[in-house]
Amino acid sequence: MLKRSIGQTSWQASAVALGIMRMANLEVTKAEKAVQTAMEAGINFIDSADMYGNGQSEVVFGEVLKRGSVKREELFIQSKGGIVPGQRFDFSKKHLLASVDGILQRMGIEYLDSYLLHRPDPLMEPDEIAETFDILQTSGKVRHFGVSNFHPEQYKLVQEAVHQKLVINQLQFSIMHTGMVDAGLHVNMLDSRSIDHDGGILEFSRRKGVTIQAWSPFQYGFFEGVFIDNEQFSELNTCMQTLAEKYNVTKNAIATAWILRHPAQMQVILGTMNPKRIADSVVGSEIVLTKQEWYDIYFAAGNDLP
C-alpha cells in the first residue's frame, strides 16, 4: 500500500482510507469484515464524522473495536464535527468539545488522530476555534487538526488564529468531479469550465502542504450515483476497462489510481462497505498511470483541452 505523509508532517498513513459513513446500518459482524478487509489490504486510516448515521456509524465501529480483532493502536482514526443536521453549522467551543467527547464515547477510544471542521460555518469565530483546539490538544483528545470543504480564504481565516497546523482539507474529487482541475486548465477563458468555484484550492493546498482527502471517489454529481459500470458514461467505462485489462485490475482500481496520480499527494476516502470493492479499489494505489493515460481518462469523462 502506498503511504502518504499527512500535511508534510512525520505522520505516515495509507494513501487510501476507509470511510465509515455507510456503517450505521451494518451488523457488527459485517462491519468487522469490512474493516478487516481494509486492514489486510494495507489501509490503516479510518474516516468518520459525528453526524454519520446520527452517530450510529461510530457506535458500530466502536463495537468492532471491542471485539478485539482490530486494534486501535494499528489505526489512524479521524472524525469530523460542526454540523447539526438540518439546523445549522456550529463551530462554537461548546458544540465542538461536546462533538469530540461524543465521538470518543461512541467509538470507545481515548483520542482521535485527527479532527476536522466539517464544512465552513459562516458564523465561526476563529479565536473561539483556537481556544477549543488548544483544549482538545492539551487534554490529549485530538492529535492533529484540519478542515473539510474549505476554500483558501476560509482555511487562512482559521489557520491564522489557531496554534496548530491545519494538515488536511477533505474535498470532493473524482474522475467525474474535476472542477479543481478544470478551472486550472481553462484560465483566461469564458467557457463554463473556466469558472473557479473553489478559489484555487488545489494549488493552494500544494503550496501550503495540506493533504487533500478526496471523498466520493466513484460518484458523479452530489451523491447522484456511481459512474463505474454506469451506462450513462459508456465512453469513460470503455476507457477504464481498457486500462483495467492492461494492468490486470478492476475499474475501481483505475479510478483510485487516477486520483493518486495527481502530484498533490492526495488520499482517497473509500465509502463502500463491500469487502470485494474495498480490496479491488486499494490495488489502485500500486498503479502509476502514465500522463497520457491520466489525460485519456479525463477526456473520456467528457472534458477537453482549451
PDB file of C-alpha atoms in Angstrom:
ATOM      1  CA  MET A   1       0.000   0.000   0.000  1.00  0.00           C
ATOM      2  CA  LEU A   2       1.264   3.451  -0.934  1.00  0.00           C
ATOM      3  CA  LYS A   3       1.879   5.707   2.082  1.00  0.00           C
ATOM      4  CA  ARG A   4       1.310   9.424   2.463  1.00  0.00           C
ATOM      5  CA  SER A   5       2.942  11.993   4.741  1.00  0.00           C
ATOM      6  CA  ILE A   6      -0.075  13.855   6.067  1.00  0.00           C
ATOM      7  CA  GLY A   7       0.280  17.611   5.795  1.00  0.00           C
ATOM      8  CA  GLN A   8       4.068  17.467   5.415  1.00  0.00           C
ATOM      9  CA  THR A   9       4.385  16.053   8.925  1.00  0.00           C
ATOM     10  CA  SER A  10       6.123  12.875  10.053  1.00  0.00           C
ATOM     11  CA  TRP A  11       2.671  11.296  10.249  1.00  0.00           C
ATOM     12  CA  GLN A  12       2.618   8.452   7.695  1.00  0.00           C
ATOM     13  CA  ALA A  13      -0.687   6.835   6.757  1.00  0.00           C
ATOM     14  CA  SER A  14      -2.132   4.780   3.923  1.00  0.00           C
ATOM     15  CA  ALA A  15      -2.933   6.647   0.703  1.00  0.00           C
ATOM     16  CA  VAL A  16      -6.374   5.022   0.755  1.00  0.00           C
ATOM     17  CA  ALA A  17      -8.657   5.402   3.779  1.00  0.00           C
ATOM     18  CA  LEU A  18     -11.861   3.656   4.764  1.00  0.00           C
ATOM     19  CA  GLY A  19     -14.799   5.987   5.331  1.00  0.00           C
ATOM     20  CA  ILE A  20     -17.474   4.577   7.648  1.00  0.00           C
ATOM     21  CA  MET A  21     -20.425   6.800   6.690  1.00  0.00           C
ATOM     22  CA  ARG A  22     -22.382   3.752   5.492  1.00  0.00           C
ATOM     23  CA  MET A  23     -21.541   1.593   8.507  1.00  0.00           C
ATOM     24  CA  ALA A  24     -24.556   2.710  10.536  1.00  0.00           C
ATOM     25  CA  ASN A  25     -26.943   0.030   9.301  1.00  0.00           C
ATOM     26  CA  LEU A  26     -24.488  -2.867   9.211  1.00  0.00           C
ATOM     27  CA  GLU A  27     -24.478  -5.785  11.581  1.00  0.00           C
ATOM     28  CA  VAL A  28     -21.304  -5.686  13.651  1.00  0.00           C
ATOM     29  CA  THR A  29     -20.037  -8.884  12.014  1.00  0.00           C
ATOM     30  CA  LYS A  30     -20.291  -7.358   8.549  1.00  0.00           C
ATOM     31  CA  ALA A  31     -18.730  -4.096   9.721  1.00  0.00           C
ATOM     32  CA  GLU A  32     -15.858  -6.056  11.234  1.00  0.00           C
ATOM     33  CA  LYS A  33     -15.354  -7.876   7.930  1.00  0.00           C
ATOM     34  CA  ALA A  34     -15.150  -4.548   6.060  1.00  0.00           C
ATOM     35  CA  VAL A  35     -12.552  -3.161   8.463  1.00  0.00           C
ATOM     36  CA  GLN A  36     -10.526  -6.390   8.491  1.00  0.00           C
ATOM     37  CA  THR A  37     -10.516  -6.490   4.680  1.00  0.00           C
ATOM     38  CA  ALA A  38      -9.328  -2.888   4.575  1.00  0.00           C
ATOM     39  CA  MET A  39      -6.508  -3.573   7.020  1.00  0.00           C
ATOM     40  CA  GLU A  40      -5.417  -6.732   5.212  1.00  0.00           C
ATOM     41  CA  ALA A  41      -5.210  -4.628   2.031  1.00  0.00           C
ATOM     42  CA  GLY A  42      -2.955  -2.101   3.781  1.00  0.00           C
ATOM     43  CA  ILE A  43      -5.452   0.549   4.906  1.00  0.00           C
ATOM     44  CA  ASN A  44      -4.702   1.930   8.360  1.00  0.00           C
ATOM     45  CA  PHE A  45      -6.759   5.146   8.170  1.00  0.00           C
ATOM     46  CA  ILE A  46     -10.418   5.349   9.247  1.00  0.00           C
ATOM     47  CA  ASP A  47     -12.550   8.403   8.408  1.00  0.00           C
ATOM     48  CA  SER A  48     -15.804   9.284  10.150  1.00  0.00           C
ATOM     49  CA  ALA A  49     -17.989  12.221  11.195  1.00  0.00           C
ATOM     50  CA  ASP A  50     -20.155  12.650  14.255  1.00  0.00           C
ATOM     51  CA  MET A  51     -23.256  13.033  12.034  1.00  0.00           C
ATOM     52  CA  TYR A  52     -22.850   9.778  10.067  1.00  0.00           C
ATOM     53  CA  GLY A  53     -25.949   7.751  10.770  1.00  0.00           C
ATOM     54  CA  ASN A  54     -26.710  10.241  13.554  1.00  0.00           C
ATOM     55  CA  GLY A  55     -23.702   8.809  15.370  1.00  0.00           C
ATOM     56  CA  GLN A  56     -24.622   5.176  14.786  1.00  0.00           C
ATOM     57  CA  SER A  57     -21.732   4.594  12.370  1.00  0.00           C
ATOM     58  CA  GLU A  58     -19.326   5.346  15.209  1.00  0.00           C
ATOM     59  CA  VAL A  59     -21.283   3.137  17.607  1.00  0.00           C
ATOM     60  CA  VAL A  60     -20.964   0.191  15.215  1.00  0.00           C
ATOM     61  CA  PHE A  61     -17.280   0.916  14.635  1.00  0.00           C
ATOM     62  CA  GLY A  62     -16.786   1.048  18.392  1.00  0.00           C
ATOM     63  CA  GLU A  63     -18.357  -2.401  18.659  1.00  0.00           C
ATOM     64  CA  VAL A  64     -15.878  -3.636  16.033  1.00  0.00           C
ATOM     65  CA  LEU A  65     -13.007  -2.358  18.165  1.00  0.00           C
ATOM     66  CA  LYS A  66     -14.455  -4.025  21.271  1.00  0.00           C
ATOM     67  CA  ARG A  67     -14.314  -7.401  19.554  1.00  0.00           C
ATOM     68  CA  GLY A  68     -10.529  -7.149  19.578  1.00  0.00           C
ATOM     69  CA  SER A  69      -9.785  -8.466  16.093  1.00  0.00           C
ATOM     70  CA  VAL A  70      -8.970  -4.897  15.053  1.00  0.00           C
ATOM     71  CA  LYS A  71      -6.575  -2.993  17.315  1.00  0.00           C
ATOM     72  CA  ARG A  72      -6.997   0.715  17.958  1.00  0.00           C
ATOM     73  CA  GLU A  73      -3.221   1.264  18.040  1.00  0.00           C
ATOM     74  CA  GLU A  74      -2.920  -0.100  14.486  1.00  0.00           C
ATOM     75  CA  LEU A  75      -5.222   2.583  13.124  1.00  0.00           C
ATOM     76  CA  PHE A  76      -5.259   6.304  12.449  1.00  0.00           C
ATOM     77  CA  ILE A  77      -8.797   7.362  13.346  1.00  0.00           C
ATOM     78  CA  GLN A  78     -10.271  10.604  12.078  1.00  0.00           C
ATOM     79  CA  SER A  79     -13.646  12.200  12.612  1.00  0.00           C
ATOM     80  CA  LYS A  80     -15.361  15.474  11.802  1.00  0.00           C
ATOM     81  CA  GLY A  81     -17.735  17.780  13.628  1.00  0.00           C
ATOM     82  CA  GLY A  82     -19.557  21.080  13.372  1.00  0.00           C
ATOM     83  CA  ILE A  83     -22.800  20.125  11.594  1.00  0.00           C
ATOM     84  CA  VAL A  84     -26.135  19.958  13.373  1.00  0.00           C
ATOM     85  CA  PRO A  85     -28.094  18.195  10.606  1.00  0.00           C
ATOM     86  CA  GLY A  86     -30.996  20.205   9.242  1.00  0.00           C
ATOM     87  CA  GLN A  87     -30.416  23.052  11.713  1.00  0.00           C
ATOM     88  CA  ARG A  88     -27.060  24.783  11.489  1.00  0.00           C
ATOM     89  CA  PHE A  89     -23.287  24.567  11.244  1.00  0.00           C
ATOM     90  CA  ASP A  90     -21.760  25.180  14.663  1.00  0.00           C
ATOM     91  CA  PHE A  91     -18.082  25.806  15.444  1.00  0.00           C
ATOM     92  CA  SER A  92     -18.728  27.091  18.958  1.00  0.00           C
ATOM     93  CA  LYS A  93     -16.474  25.824  21.734  1.00  0.00           C
ATOM     94  CA  LYS A  94     -19.411  24.197  23.489  1.00  0.00           C
ATOM     95  CA  HIS A  95     -20.508  22.281  20.411  1.00  0.00           C
ATOM     96  CA  LEU A  96     -17.053  21.160  19.227  1.00  0.00           C
ATOM     97  CA  LEU A  97     -15.976  19.953  22.689  1.00  0.00           C
ATOM     98  CA  ALA A  98     -19.221  18.012  23.016  1.00  0.00           C
ATOM     99  CA  SER A  99     -18.727  16.667  19.485  1.00  0.00           C
ATOM    100  CA  VAL A 100     -15.323  15.196  20.297  1.00  0.00           C
ATOM    101  CA  ASP A 101     -16.485  13.771  23.623  1.00  0.00           C
ATOM    102  CA  GLY A 102     -19.398  12.092  21.848  1.00  0.00           C
ATOM    103  CA  ILE A 103     -17.155  10.621  19.160  1.00  0.00           C
ATOM    104  CA  LEU A 104     -14.724   9.198  21.698  1.00  0.00           C
ATOM    105  CA  GLN A 105     -17.547   7.741  23.784  1.00  0.00           C
ATOM    106  CA  ARG A 106     -19.274   6.116  20.808  1.00  0.00           C
ATOM    107  CA  MET A 107     -16.061   4.604  19.493  1.00  0.00           C
ATOM    108  CA  GLY A 108     -14.795   3.650  22.928  1.00  0.00           C
ATOM    109  CA  ILE A 109     -11.397   5.273  22.357  1.00  0.00           C
ATOM    110  CA  GLU A 110      -9.326   7.851  24.226  1.00  0.00           C
ATOM    111  CA  TYR A 111      -8.168  10.113  21.400  1.00  0.00           C
ATOM    112  CA  LEU A 112      -8.565  10.985  17.717  1.00  0.00           C
ATOM    113  CA  ASP A 113      -5.573  11.110  15.420  1.00  0.00           C
ATOM    114  CA  SER A 114      -7.281  13.937  13.541  1.00  0.00           C
ATOM    115  CA  TYR A 115     -10.403  16.041  13.881  1.00  0.00           C
ATOM    116  CA  LEU A 116     -11.772  18.166  11.040  1.00  0.00           C
ATOM    117  CA  LEU A 117     -14.143  21.111  10.981  1.00  0.00           C
ATOM    118  CA  HIS A 118     -16.942  19.674   8.838  1.00  0.00           C
ATOM    119  CA  ARG A 119     -17.914  22.335   6.233  1.00  0.00           C
ATOM    120  CA  PRO A 120     -17.452  26.052   6.933  1.00  0.00           C
ATOM    121  CA  ASP A 121     -19.656  27.761   9.485  1.00  0.00           C
ATOM    122  CA  PRO A 122     -20.324  31.354   8.309  1.00  0.00           C
ATOM    123  CA  LEU A 123     -20.717  32.381  11.971  1.00  0.00           C
ATOM    124  CA  MET A 124     -17.403  30.874  13.052  1.00  0.00           C
ATOM    125  CA  GLU A 125     -15.211  32.863  15.451  1.00  0.00           C
ATOM    126  CA  PRO A 126     -11.552  31.986  14.750  1.00  0.00           C
ATOM    127  CA  ASP A 127     -10.387  32.889  18.259  1.00  0.00           C
ATOM    128  CA  GLU A 128     -13.017  30.604  19.766  1.00  0.00           C
ATOM    129  CA  ILE A 129     -11.888  27.783  17.466  1.00  0.00           C
ATOM    130  CA  ALA A 130      -8.294  28.403  18.568  1.00  0.00           C
ATOM    131  CA  GLU A 131      -9.257  28.140  22.233  1.00  0.00           C
ATOM    132  CA  THR A 132     -11.167  24.936  21.515  1.00  0.00           C
ATOM    133  CA  PHE A 133      -8.309  23.331  19.590  1.00  0.00           C
ATOM    134  CA  ASP A 134      -5.904  24.145  22.424  1.00  0.00           C
ATOM    135  CA  ILE A 135      -8.207  22.444  24.935  1.00  0.00           C
ATOM    136  CA  LEU A 136      -8.574  19.378  22.718  1.00  0.00           C
ATOM    137  CA  GLN A 137      -4.833  19.109  22.145  1.00  0.00           C
ATOM    138  CA  THR A 138      -3.662  19.698  25.717  1.00  0.00           C
ATOM    139  CA  SER A 139      -6.263  17.230  27.012  1.00  0.00           C
ATOM    140  CA  GLY A 140      -4.851  14.603  24.653  1.00  0.00           C
ATOM    141  CA  LYS A 141      -8.190  14.085  22.937  1.00  0.00           C
ATOM    142  CA  VAL A 142      -7.041  15.217  19.456  1.00  0.00           C
ATOM    143  CA  ARG A 143      -3.553  14.996  17.953  1.00  0.00           C
ATOM    144  CA  HIS A 144      -3.987  16.697  14.557  1.00  0.00           C
ATOM    145  CA  PHE A 145      -6.484  19.134  13.073  1.00  0.00           C
ATOM    146  CA  GLY A 146      -7.880  20.003   9.677  1.00  0.00           C
ATOM    147  CA  VAL A 147     -10.918  21.176   7.765  1.00  0.00           C
ATOM    148  CA  SER A 148     -13.402  19.853   5.234  1.00  0.00           C
ATOM    149  CA  ASN A 149     -14.711  21.641   2.130  1.00  0.00           C
ATOM    150  CA  PHE A 150     -12.967  24.943   2.935  1.00  0.00           C
ATOM    151  CA  HIS A 151     -11.777  27.335   0.219  1.00  0.00           C
ATOM    152  CA  PRO A 152      -8.384  29.065   0.689  1.00  0.00           C
ATOM    153  CA  GLU A 153      -9.644  32.209   2.409  1.00  0.00           C
ATOM    154  CA  GLN A 154     -11.688  30.190   4.894  1.00  0.00           C
ATOM    155  CA  TYR A 155      -8.688  27.975   5.548  1.00  0.00           C
ATOM    156  CA  LYS A 156      -6.462  31.013   6.122  1.00  0.00           C
ATOM    157  CA  LEU A 157      -9.033  32.651   8.395  1.00  0.00           C
ATOM    158  CA  VAL A 158      -8.860  29.679  10.754  1.00  0.00           C
ATOM    159  CA  GLN A 159      -5.156  28.886  10.295  1.00  0.00           C
ATOM    160  CA  GLU A 160      -4.110  32.433  11.215  1.00  0.00           C
ATOM    161  CA  ALA A 161      -5.938  32.081  14.539  1.00  0.00           C
ATOM    162  CA  VAL A 162      -5.108  28.550  15.674  1.00  0.00           C
ATOM    163  CA  HIS A 163      -1.737  27.400  17.007  1.00  0.00           C
ATOM    164  CA  GLN A 164      -1.853  24.003  15.296  1.00  0.00           C
ATOM    165  CA  LYS A 165      -1.095  23.378  11.629  1.00  0.00           C
ATOM    166  CA  LEU A 166      -4.261  22.509   9.689  1.00  0.00           C
ATOM    167  CA  VAL A 167      -2.927  19.456   7.884  1.00  0.00           C
ATOM    168  CA  ILE A 168      -5.982  18.223   5.971  1.00  0.00           C
ATOM    169  CA  ASN A 169      -8.738  19.575   3.730  1.00  0.00           C
ATOM    170  CA  GLN A 170     -11.329  16.998   2.725  1.00  0.00           C
ATOM    171  CA  LEU A 171     -12.773  17.827  -0.717  1.00  0.00           C
ATOM    172  CA  GLN A 172     -14.937  16.095  -3.292  1.00  0.00           C
ATOM    173  CA  PHE A 173     -12.773  14.928  -6.187  1.00  0.00           C
ATOM    174  CA  SER A 174     -13.103  12.121  -8.707  1.00  0.00           C
ATOM    175  CA  ILE A 175     -12.958  11.415 -12.424  1.00  0.00           C
ATOM    176  CA  MET A 176     -16.485  12.841 -12.667  1.00  0.00           C
ATOM    177  CA  HIS A 177     -15.938  15.742 -10.258  1.00  0.00           C
ATOM    178  CA  THR A 178     -12.949  17.635 -11.622  1.00  0.00           C
ATOM    179  CA  GLY A 179     -13.757  21.300 -11.056  1.00  0.00           C
ATOM    180  CA  MET A 180     -10.460  21.920  -9.237  1.00  0.00           C
ATOM    181  CA  VAL A 181      -8.585  20.720 -12.328  1.00  0.00           C
ATOM    182  CA  ASP A 182     -10.922  22.232 -14.939  1.00  0.00           C
ATOM    183  CA  ALA A 183     -10.557  25.797 -13.694  1.00  0.00           C
ATOM    184  CA  GLY A 184      -6.775  25.500 -13.751  1.00  0.00           C
ATOM    185  CA  LEU A 185      -6.820  24.319 -17.366  1.00  0.00           C
ATOM    186  CA  HIS A 186      -9.291  26.916 -18.657  1.00  0.00           C
ATOM    187  CA  VAL A 187      -7.595  30.025 -17.305  1.00  0.00           C
ATOM    188  CA  ASN A 188      -8.439  33.287 -19.126  1.00  0.00           C
ATOM    189  CA  MET A 189     -11.362  31.714 -20.974  1.00  0.00           C
ATOM    190  CA  LEU A 190     -15.115  32.338 -20.963  1.00  0.00           C
ATOM    191  CA  ASP A 191     -16.474  28.776 -21.038  1.00  0.00           C
ATOM    192  CA  SER A 192     -18.170  27.133 -18.064  1.00  0.00           C
ATOM    193  CA  ARG A 193     -15.069  25.189 -17.061  1.00  0.00           C
ATOM    194  CA  SER A 194     -13.119  28.420 -16.578  1.00  0.00           C
ATOM    195  CA  ILE A 195     -15.295  29.300 -13.571  1.00  0.00           C
ATOM    196  CA  ASP A 196     -13.298  28.826 -10.378  1.00  0.00           C
ATOM    197  CA  HIS A 197     -15.712  27.608  -7.731  1.00  0.00           C
ATOM    198  CA  ASP A 198     -13.008  26.727  -5.204  1.00  0.00           C
ATOM    199  CA  GLY A 199     -10.657  29.716  -5.036  1.00  0.00           C
ATOM    200  CA  GLY A 200      -7.676  27.808  -6.410  1.00  0.00           C
ATOM    201  CA  ILE A 201      -7.837  25.308  -3.544  1.00  0.00           C
ATOM    202  CA  LEU A 202      -5.866  22.650  -5.414  1.00  0.00           C
ATOM    203  CA  GLU A 203      -2.806  24.813  -5.994  1.00  0.00           C
ATOM    204  CA  PHE A 204      -3.183  26.468  -2.591  1.00  0.00           C
ATOM    205  CA  SER A 205      -3.122  23.103  -0.841  1.00  0.00           C
ATOM    206  CA  ARG A 206       0.010  22.050  -2.705  1.00  0.00           C
ATOM    207  CA  ARG A 207       1.778  25.287  -1.779  1.00  0.00           C
ATOM    208  CA  LYS A 208       0.803  25.039   1.889  1.00  0.00           C
ATOM    209  CA  GLY A 209       1.466  21.320   2.277  1.00  0.00           C
ATOM    210  CA  VAL A 210      -2.155  20.489   3.067  1.00  0.00           C
ATOM    211  CA  THR A 211      -3.256  16.926   2.305  1.00  0.00           C
ATOM    212  CA  ILE A 212      -6.392  16.804   0.179  1.00  0.00           C
ATOM    213  CA  GLN A 213      -8.609  13.871   1.071  1.00  0.00           C
ATOM    214  CA  ALA A 214     -10.782  13.026  -1.924  1.00  0.00           C
ATOM    215  CA  TRP A 215     -14.281  11.984  -0.891  1.00  0.00           C
ATOM    216  CA  SER A 216     -16.871  10.289  -3.148  1.00  0.00           C
ATOM    217  CA  PRO A 217     -14.104   8.961  -5.441  1.00  0.00           C
ATOM    218  CA  PHE A 218     -16.535   6.868  -7.523  1.00  0.00           C
ATOM    219  CA  GLN A 219     -19.537   9.208  -7.528  1.00  0.00           C
ATOM    220  CA  TYR A 220     -20.837  11.709 -10.056  1.00  0.00           C
ATOM    221  CA  GLY A 221     -22.773  14.815  -9.078  1.00  0.00           C
ATOM    222  CA  PHE A 222     -23.566  15.189  -5.396  1.00  0.00           C
ATOM    223  CA  PHE A 223     -24.357  11.614  -4.329  1.00  0.00           C
ATOM    224  CA  GLU A 224     -26.278  11.034  -7.584  1.00  0.00           C
ATOM    225  CA  GLY A 225     -24.706   7.621  -8.083  1.00  0.00           C
ATOM    226  CA  VAL A 226     -21.557   5.812  -9.159  1.00  0.00           C
ATOM    227  CA  PHE A 227     -20.067   6.264 -12.614  1.00  0.00           C
ATOM    228  CA  ILE A 228     -18.387   2.853 -12.716  1.00  0.00           C
ATOM    229  CA  ASP A 229     -20.413   0.409 -14.858  1.00  0.00           C
ATOM    230  CA  ASN A 230     -22.987   3.161 -15.419  1.00  0.00           C
ATOM    231  CA  GLU A 231     -24.364   3.172 -18.973  1.00  0.00           C
ATOM    232  CA  GLN A 232     -24.630   6.975 -18.854  1.00  0.00           C
ATOM    233  CA  PHE A 233     -20.832   7.063 -19.051  1.00  0.00           C
ATOM    234  CA  SER A 234     -20.116   4.423 -21.660  1.00  0.00           C
ATOM    235  CA  GLU A 235     -17.054   6.145 -23.172  1.00  0.00           C
ATOM    236  CA  LEU A 236     -15.481   6.550 -19.756  1.00  0.00           C
ATOM    237  CA  ASN A 237     -16.161   2.953 -18.777  1.00  0.00           C
ATOM    238  CA  THR A 238     -14.730   1.686 -22.056  1.00  0.00           C
ATOM    239  CA  CYS A 239     -11.534   3.655 -21.457  1.00  0.00           C
ATOM    240  CA  MET A 240     -11.292   2.455 -17.857  1.00  0.00           C
ATOM    241  CA  GLN A 241     -11.928  -1.137 -18.891  1.00  0.00           C
ATOM    242  CA  THR A 242      -9.088  -0.986 -21.418  1.00  0.00           C
ATOM    243  CA  LEU A 243      -6.720   0.214 -18.703  1.00  0.00           C
ATOM    244  CA  ALA A 244      -8.089  -2.293 -16.197  1.00  0.00           C
ATOM    245  CA  GLU A 245      -7.246  -5.096 -18.610  1.00  0.00           C
ATOM    246  CA  LYS A 246      -3.784  -3.654 -19.227  1.00  0.00           C
ATOM    247  CA  TYR A 247      -2.966  -3.549 -15.503  1.00  0.00           C
ATOM    248  CA  ASN A 248      -4.971  -6.686 -14.658  1.00  0.00           C
ATOM    249  CA  VAL A 249      -7.166  -4.876 -12.125  1.00  0.00           C
ATOM    250  CA  THR A 250     -10.748  -3.631 -11.859  1.00  0.00           C
ATOM    251  CA  LYS A 251     -12.183  -0.269 -12.865  1.00  0.00           C
ATOM    252  CA  ASN A 252     -12.387   0.648  -9.181  1.00  0.00           C
ATOM    253  CA  ALA A 253      -8.608   0.368  -9.030  1.00  0.00           C
ATOM    254  CA  ILE A 254      -8.234   2.577 -12.103  1.00  0.00           C
ATOM    255  CA  ALA A 255     -10.488   5.247 -10.558  1.00  0.00           C
ATOM    256  CA  THR A 256      -8.342   5.162  -7.417  1.00  0.00           C
ATOM    257  CA  ALA A 257      -5.107   5.291  -9.407  1.00  0.00           C
ATOM    258  CA  TRP A 258      -6.386   8.296 -11.377  1.00  0.00           C
ATOM    259  CA  ILE A 259      -6.780  10.363  -8.210  1.00  0.00           C
ATOM    260  CA  LEU A 260      -3.477   9.242  -6.698  1.00  0.00           C
ATOM    261  CA  ARG A 261      -1.618  10.004  -9.948  1.00  0.00           C
ATOM    262  CA  HIS A 262      -2.111  13.724  -9.326  1.00  0.00           C
ATOM    263  CA  PRO A 263       1.051  15.254  -7.817  1.00  0.00           C
ATOM    264  CA  ALA A 264      -0.917  16.891  -4.996  1.00  0.00           C
ATOM    265  CA  GLN A 265      -0.277  13.710  -2.948  1.00  0.00           C
ATOM    266  CA  MET A 266      -3.942  13.170  -2.127  1.00  0.00           C
ATOM    267  CA  GLN A 267      -5.600  10.493  -0.049  1.00  0.00           C
ATOM    268  CA  VAL A 268      -8.653   8.608  -1.332  1.00  0.00           C
ATOM    269  CA  ILE A 269     -11.574   8.092   1.058  1.00  0.00           C
ATOM    270  CA  LEU A 270     -13.465   4.920   0.167  1.00  0.00           C
ATOM    271  CA  GLY A 271     -17.136   4.964   1.086  1.00  0.00           C
ATOM    272  CA  THR A 272     -18.019   1.364   0.308  1.00  0.00           C
ATOM    273  CA  MET A 273     -18.587  -1.285   2.941  1.00  0.00           C
ATOM    274  CA  ASN A 274     -18.371  -4.102   0.379  1.00  0.00           C
ATOM    275  CA  PRO A 275     -15.212  -6.138   1.152  1.00  0.00           C
ATOM    276  CA  LYS A 276     -14.571  -7.019  -2.508  1.00  0.00           C
ATOM    277  CA  ARG A 277     -14.865  -3.414  -3.646  1.00  0.00           C
ATOM    278  CA  ILE A 278     -12.573  -2.323  -0.830  1.00  0.00           C
ATOM    279  CA  ALA A 279      -9.923  -4.833  -1.884  1.00  0.00           C
ATOM    280  CA  ASP A 280     -10.356  -4.025  -5.582  1.00  0.00           C
ATOM    281  CA  SER A 281     -10.065  -0.279  -5.008  1.00  0.00           C
ATOM    282  CA  VAL A 282      -6.969  -0.447  -2.812  1.00  0.00           C
ATOM    283  CA  VAL A 283      -4.985  -2.128  -5.603  1.00  0.00           C
ATOM    284  CA  GLY A 284      -5.146   1.189  -7.451  1.00  0.00           C
ATOM    285  CA  SER A 285      -2.605   2.635  -5.024  1.00  0.00           C
ATOM    286  CA  GLU A 286       0.013   0.326  -6.553  1.00  0.00           C
ATOM    287  CA  ILE A 287      -0.600   1.539 -10.127  1.00  0.00           C
ATOM    288  CA  VAL A 288       1.097   4.601 -11.602  1.00  0.00           C
ATOM    289  CA  LEU A 289      -0.787   5.683 -14.689  1.00  0.00           C
ATOM    290  CA  THR A 290       1.175   7.371 -17.463  1.00  0.00           C
ATOM    291  CA  LYS A 291       0.436  11.021 -18.093  1.00  0.00           C
ATOM    292  CA  GLN A 292      -1.343  10.131 -21.316  1.00  0.00           C
ATOM    293  CA  GLU A 293      -3.475   7.532 -19.562  1.00  0.00           C
ATOM    294  CA  TRP A 294      -4.462  10.107 -16.952  1.00  0.00           C
ATOM    295  CA  TYR A 295      -5.447  12.550 -19.706  1.00  0.00           C
ATOM    296  CA  ASP A 296      -7.231   9.839 -21.705  1.00  0.00           C
ATOM    297  CA  ILE A 297      -9.478   9.137 -18.710  1.00  0.00           C
ATOM    298  CA  TYR A 298     -10.051  12.869 -18.234  1.00  0.00           C
ATOM    299  CA  PHE A 299     -11.130  13.207 -21.883  1.00  0.00           C
ATOM    300  CA  ALA A 300     -13.335  10.099 -21.724  1.00  0.00           C
ATOM    301  CA  ALA A 301     -15.186  11.705 -18.812  1.00  0.00           C
ATOM    302  CA  GLY A 302     -16.302  14.463 -21.163  1.00  0.00           C
ATOM    303  CA  ASN A 303     -13.541  17.006 -20.642  1.00  0.00           C
ATOM    304  CA  ASP A 304     -11.271  18.645 -23.186  1.00  0.00           C
ATOM    305  CA  LEU A 305      -8.220  20.857 -23.503  1.00  0.00           C
ATOM    306  CA  PRO A 306      -8.626  24.586 -24.249  1.00  0.00           C
TER     307      PRO A 306
END
